[in-house]
Amino acid sequence: MKKLLFSLTLTLASLTTLATGYEGDIIYIDGTQWELLGRPVYTDTTLIRSIKAVLPKDRSIRSSNWDGFTTYWTIQQGKLCLDSIQYEVYDSSTKKTWAESLPLDTLRRVFNKYVEGNRIVATWFTNDIRLAKGKIIWYQHTFFERNYENEQIISIAQGKVTKKQEFHNYKTEGFSFDQVRDYDFPKTLKEKFHINAENYPELADAKRILISIRKARVDEKGNLVECEVSVHKPYDNERLTAEISEALKAYHPWRVMYINGEYRAYGIEYWTFPLKMPKDSH
């Protein structure tokens, strides 16, 4: 019987390779600086248009900050307050870059509806904000998809703090698919997962098999508690789906990440595997 050899190339079933990691805003709480992983001003389209209208056209732009400004915040007396908006200017003659802030009177004019005394309170904003500091323990090169050792999730309702949660995040070592280089996948699969390819003669002529692993969940010891495996091409194959699922759950340990109160399986979930199936002569 001809043997089927799984040779694998890993790709994300998304457009994340076209994106980049975004810089966050800056927020101070009790004198401590945190990165705010989000942009609260963007929840009001009128505000963002007004901000861009008063910013200098020659401010520095980069892929991690396409709009060329950073907003600075504080939590004061239980309210989310905007302190300043800063941008960078580059002088091509001196090849120097420096930071400048929007003048206070300009800032107050733009946010005139939200001025309370000597503060600008973000009463337009109702949502959670995520704050971070310390080492990055997980990173994906898109938007704000990253996690730090220390994070806070603060719930805001019309500018007022309604709830605050603090977390100390960590990871434990173990296997995950994003650790493996493409050309090492055949060896990795053979050593770690024992898929009996010879049991599927109906797939002998398939140029590739497309497999997705989603909704993976691990426990604190690195056991894969559950996952959703799907075989999409050349057609659904329930037996192969079941065998892959069992092989994944039998392996131990998977990398564990404790993120904001949950054990997560980053590097396992939401991956798509196109499996090319060359045939040998035996």
Short mmCIF file of C-alpha atoms in Angstrom, two decimals:
data_model
loop_
_atom_site.label_atom_id
_atom_site.label_comp_id
_atom_site.label_asym_id
_atom_site.label_seq_id
_atom_site.Cartn_x
_atom_site.Cartn_y
_atom_site.Cartn_z
CA MET A 1 0.00 0.00 0.00
CA LYS A 2 1.24 3.47 -0.82
CA LYS A 3 2.08 5.54 2.20
CA LEU A 4 0.75 9.06 2.58
CA LEU A 5 3.27 11.49 4.00
CA PHE A 6 1.97 14.66 5.57
CA SER A 7 4.13 17.62 4.61
CA LEU A 8 2.80 20.83 6.08
CA THR A 9 3.00 24.55 5.45
CA LEU A 10 1.41 26.78 8.04
CA THR A 11 -0.62 29.80 7.12
CA LEU A 12 -3.10 32.00 8.93
CA ALA A 13 -6.59 32.00 7.52
CA SER A 14 -6.79 35.76 7.75
CA LEU A 15 -5.29 38.97 6.45
CA THR A 16 -3.24 39.67 9.54
CA THR A 17 0.03 39.59 7.59
CA LEU A 18 -1.13 42.83 5.97
CA ALA A 19 -1.52 44.59 9.31
CA THR A 20 0.96 45.80 11.88
CA GLY A 21 1.15 46.26 15.62
CA TYR A 22 -0.34 49.59 16.72
CA GLU A 23 1.08 51.92 19.32
CA GLY A 24 -1.25 52.53 22.20
CA ASP A 25 -2.16 55.73 23.98
CA ILE A 26 -0.57 56.62 27.33
CA ILE A 27 -2.47 56.76 30.63
CA TYR A 28 -1.38 57.62 34.16
CA ILE A 29 -3.03 56.11 37.21
CA ASP A 30 -1.82 57.31 40.63
CA GLY A 31 1.35 58.56 38.98
CA THR A 32 2.14 55.24 37.26
CA GLN A 33 2.36 55.15 33.48
CA TRP A 34 0.49 52.44 31.56
CA GLU A 35 0.01 51.82 27.87
CA LEU A 36 -3.64 52.10 26.86
CA LEU A 37 -4.18 49.43 24.20
CA GLY A 38 -6.79 51.28 22.22
CA ARG A 39 -7.80 54.73 21.03
CA PRO A 40 -10.86 56.08 22.91
CA VAL A 41 -11.12 59.16 20.70
CA TYR A 42 -11.90 56.90 17.74
CA THR A 43 -15.31 55.98 19.12
CA ASP A 44 -16.56 59.43 18.11
CA THR A 45 -16.14 60.10 14.39
CA THR A 46 -16.83 63.81 14.77
CA LEU A 47 -14.07 64.12 17.34
CA ILE A 48 -11.50 62.31 15.25
CA ARG A 49 -12.23 64.51 12.25
CA SER A 50 -11.87 67.61 14.41
CA ILE A 51 -8.56 66.39 15.88
CA LYS A 52 -7.07 65.68 12.46
CA ALA A 53 -8.18 69.08 11.22
CA VAL A 54 -6.04 70.91 13.82
CA LEU A 55 -2.96 68.70 13.66
CA PRO A 56 -0.06 69.89 11.49
CA LYS A 57 0.07 68.27 8.07
CA ASP A 58 3.82 67.67 8.30
CA ARG A 59 3.69 65.56 11.47
CA SER A 60 5.54 62.23 11.40
CA ILE A 61 3.57 59.18 10.28
CA ARG A 62 4.63 55.55 10.67
CA SER A 63 3.01 52.18 10.14
CA SER A 64 2.43 51.69 13.88
CA ASN A 65 0.75 55.11 14.14
CA TRP A 66 -0.90 56.00 10.85
CA ASP A 67 -2.58 59.11 12.24
CA GLY A 68 0.61 60.50 13.72
CA PHE A 69 -0.55 61.40 17.20
CA THR A 70 -0.73 59.93 20.70
CA THR A 71 -3.34 60.82 23.29
CA TYR A 72 -2.43 61.11 26.97
CA TRP A 73 -4.95 60.31 29.71
CA THR A 74 -5.37 60.12 33.47
CA ILE A 75 -7.95 58.67 35.81
CA GLN A 76 -9.02 61.53 38.09
CA GLN A 77 -11.64 61.11 40.79
CA GLY A 78 -13.05 58.08 39.06
CA LYS A 79 -13.25 59.67 35.61
CA LEU A 80 -11.32 59.13 32.37
CA CYS A 81 -9.74 62.48 31.52
CA LEU A 82 -7.88 63.59 28.42
CA ASP A 83 -4.73 65.55 29.27
CA SER A 84 -2.97 66.20 25.97
CA ILE A 85 -2.44 65.14 22.37
CA GLN A 86 1.14 64.86 21.20
CA TYR A 87 2.70 64.40 17.78
CA GLU A 88 6.20 64.29 16.34
CA VAL A 89 7.76 66.67 13.84
CA TYR A 90 10.75 65.79 11.66
CA ASP A 91 13.17 68.41 10.33
CA SER A 92 14.73 67.08 7.13
CA SER A 93 17.52 69.67 7.20
CA THR A 94 18.76 68.77 10.69
CA LYS A 95 17.42 65.18 10.53
CA LYS A 96 16.04 65.58 14.02
CA THR A 97 12.65 64.59 15.42
CA TRP A 98 10.97 66.17 18.41
CA ALA A 99 7.60 65.96 20.14
CA GLU A 100 5.06 68.75 20.35
CA SER A 101 1.63 69.03 21.96
CA LEU A 102 -1.54 70.62 20.70
CA PRO A 103 -1.95 73.98 22.44
CA LEU A 104 -4.31 73.77 25.40
CA ASP A 105 -6.74 76.32 23.95
CA THR A 106 -6.94 74.30 20.71
CA LEU A 107 -7.53 71.10 22.67
CA ARG A 108 -10.31 72.72 24.68
CA ARG A 109 -11.91 74.09 21.55
CA VAL A 110 -12.01 70.67 19.90
CA PHE A 111 -13.37 69.03 23.07
CA ASN A 112 -15.53 71.96 24.17
CA LYS A 113 -18.59 69.77 24.84
CA TYR A 114 -16.59 67.64 27.29
CA VAL A 115 -14.87 70.29 29.39
CA GLU A 116 -15.71 70.06 33.10
CA GLY A 117 -13.94 72.78 35.06
CA ASN A 118 -10.24 72.43 34.22
CA ARG A 119 -10.59 68.89 32.87
CA ILE A 120 -11.67 67.22 29.65
CA VAL A 121 -13.78 64.21 30.67
CA ALA A 122 -14.40 61.45 28.12
CA THR A 123 -18.17 61.40 28.57
CA TRP A 124 -18.54 60.35 24.92
CA PHE A 125 -16.88 57.02 25.77
CA THR A 126 -18.61 53.87 27.08
CA ASN A 127 -16.60 50.68 26.84
CA ASP A 128 -13.75 48.74 28.46
CA ILE A 129 -10.18 49.95 28.18
CA ARG A 130 -7.19 47.62 28.54
CA LEU A 131 -4.01 48.91 30.15
CA ALA A 132 -0.63 47.22 30.11
CA LYS A 133 2.93 47.45 31.42
CA GLY A 134 5.88 45.12 31.92
CA LYS A 135 7.21 42.51 29.53
CA ILE A 136 5.26 41.38 26.49
CA ILE A 137 4.42 37.70 26.92
CA TRP A 138 2.43 37.23 23.72
CA TYR A 139 2.49 39.22 20.50
CA GLN A 140 0.77 39.04 17.16
CA HIS A 141 1.80 41.51 14.49
CA THR A 142 -1.61 43.14 14.10
CA PHE A 143 -3.44 46.03 15.75
CA PHE A 144 -3.42 45.68 19.59
CA GLU A 145 -3.12 41.88 19.63
CA ARG A 146 -0.56 41.51 22.43
CA ASN A 147 -0.50 40.82 26.13
CA TYR A 148 1.79 42.03 28.89
CA GLU A 149 2.77 40.75 32.32
CA ASN A 150 0.57 43.31 34.05
CA GLU A 151 -2.78 44.41 32.70
CA GLN A 152 -5.86 46.20 33.90
CA ILE A 153 -9.31 46.13 32.36
CA ILE A 154 -11.29 49.19 33.33
CA SER A 155 -14.97 49.54 32.48
CA ILE A 156 -16.04 53.06 31.53
CA ALA A 157 -19.61 54.34 31.25
CA GLN A 158 -19.91 57.87 29.83
CA GLY A 159 -16.45 58.69 31.12
CA LYS A 160 -16.94 57.28 34.62
CA VAL A 161 -15.07 54.25 35.95
CA THR A 162 -17.57 51.55 36.92
CA LYS A 163 -15.26 48.56 37.39
CA LYS A 164 -11.57 47.79 37.53
CA GLN A 165 -9.80 44.43 37.32
CA GLU A 166 -6.06 43.83 37.66
CA PHE A 167 -4.23 40.79 36.31
CA HIS A 168 -0.74 39.33 36.43
CA ASN A 169 -0.28 37.33 33.26
CA TYR A 170 2.25 34.59 32.60
CA LYS A 171 3.08 31.72 30.30
CA THR A 172 4.51 28.25 30.83
CA GLU A 173 6.66 26.48 28.29
CA GLY A 174 5.20 23.84 26.04
CA PHE A 175 4.53 23.10 22.38
CA SER A 176 2.57 25.39 20.08
CA PHE A 177 2.41 25.43 16.29
CA ASP A 178 3.73 28.97 15.96
CA GLN A 179 7.09 27.82 17.37
CA VAL A 180 7.83 25.60 14.39
CA ARG A 181 9.43 26.75 11.17
CA ASP A 182 7.72 25.63 7.98
CA TYR A 183 10.41 23.19 6.87
CA ASP A 184 10.41 21.48 10.29
CA PHE A 185 6.71 20.62 10.22
CA PRO A 186 6.96 17.12 8.69
CA LYS A 187 9.48 16.06 11.34
CA THR A 188 7.48 17.74 14.12
CA LEU A 189 4.27 16.00 13.12
CA LYS A 190 5.97 12.63 12.92
CA GLU A 191 7.59 12.97 16.34
CA LYS A 192 4.75 14.56 18.29
CA PHE A 193 1.55 13.38 16.61
CA HIS A 194 0.98 9.91 15.25
CA ILE A 195 -1.58 10.26 12.49
CA ASN A 196 -2.14 6.93 10.71
CA ALA A 197 -2.22 8.23 7.16
CA GLU A 198 -2.38 4.74 5.65
CA ASN A 199 -5.91 4.43 7.04
CA TYR A 200 -7.16 6.93 4.48
CA PRO A 201 -6.59 5.49 0.99
CA GLU A 202 -9.41 7.68 -0.28
CA LEU A 203 -7.08 10.66 0.20
CA ALA A 204 -4.13 9.12 -1.65
CA ASP A 205 -4.63 11.32 -4.71
CA ALA A 206 -5.39 14.51 -2.81
CA LYS A 207 -2.96 17.30 -3.60
CA ARG A 208 -3.55 18.73 -0.16
CA ILE A 209 -5.84 18.48 2.83
CA LEU A 210 -7.05 21.67 4.50
CA ILE A 211 -7.42 21.31 8.25
CA SER A 212 -8.50 23.94 10.77
CA ILE A 213 -8.04 23.84 14.54
CA ARG A 214 -10.21 26.30 16.45
CA LYS A 215 -11.55 27.02 19.91
CA ALA A 216 -8.64 25.29 21.60
CA ARG A 217 -8.65 25.36 25.41
CA VAL A 218 -5.91 24.23 27.76
CA ASP A 219 -5.74 23.83 31.51
CA GLU A 220 -3.04 25.10 33.87
CA LYS A 221 -0.99 21.89 33.42
CA GLY A 222 -0.75 22.11 29.66
CA ASN A 223 -3.44 19.57 28.79
CA LEU A 224 -5.51 20.30 25.71
CA VAL A 225 -8.97 20.08 27.22
CA GLU A 226 -10.95 20.66 24.06
CA CYS A 227 -10.60 21.83 20.48
CA GLU A 228 -12.64 21.95 17.32
CA VAL A 229 -10.96 20.24 14.37
CA SER A 230 -12.33 20.49 10.84
CA VAL A 231 -11.15 18.80 7.63
CA HIS A 232 -12.31 21.01 4.75
CA LYS A 233 -10.59 19.72 1.62
CA PRO A 234 -10.86 17.78 -0.53
CA TYR A 235 -14.03 17.02 1.44
CA ASP A 236 -15.15 16.47 5.02
CA ASN A 237 -13.61 13.38 6.58
CA GLU A 238 -15.05 12.58 9.99
CA ARG A 239 -12.60 9.74 10.74
CA LEU A 240 -9.56 11.88 10.02
CA THR A 241 -11.08 14.75 12.01
CA ALA A 242 -11.57 12.48 15.02
CA GLU A 243 -8.06 11.02 14.80
CA ILE A 244 -6.39 14.43 14.60
CA SER A 245 -8.46 15.68 17.54
CA GLU A 246 -7.50 12.66 19.66
CA ALA A 247 -3.81 13.00 18.72
CA LEU A 248 -3.78 16.67 19.73
CA LYS A 249 -5.43 15.95 23.07
CA ALA A 250 -3.07 13.05 23.78
CA TYR A 251 -0.01 15.29 23.46
CA HIS A 252 1.40 17.01 26.57
CA PRO A 253 2.39 19.65 27.45
CA TRP A 254 1.03 22.43 25.29
CA ARG A 255 2.15 25.96 25.95
CA VAL A 256 -0.11 27.62 28.51
CA MET A 257 -0.81 31.30 28.79
CA TYR A 258 -2.70 32.73 31.72
CA ILE A 259 -4.21 35.91 30.28
CA ASN A 260 -6.56 38.16 32.23
CA GLY A 261 -8.04 35.39 34.34
CA GLU A 262 -8.22 32.68 31.66
CA TYR A 263 -5.98 29.85 30.51
CA ARG A 264 -5.50 30.26 26.79
CA ALA A 265 -4.00 28.19 24.01
CA TYR A 266 -2.29 30.82 21.91
CA GLY A 267 -0.40 29.15 19.08
CA ILE A 268 -2.97 26.36 18.81
CA GLU A 269 -6.25 27.98 17.97
CA TYR A 270 -7.36 29.65 14.77
CA TRP A 271 -4.67 28.07 12.62
CA THR A 272 -5.26 26.54 9.21
CA PHE A 273 -3.05 23.76 7.88
CA PRO A 274 -2.80 23.09 4.14
CA LEU A 275 -1.38 19.54 4.02
CA LYS A 276 0.31 18.49 0.81
CA MET A 277 0.33 14.71 0.41
CA PRO A 278 3.15 13.43 -1.83
CA LYS A 279 3.20 9.68 -2.50
CA ASP A 280 6.23 7.45 -2.44
CA SER A 281 6.75 4.33 -4.55
CA HIS A 282 6.37 1.77 -1.79
#
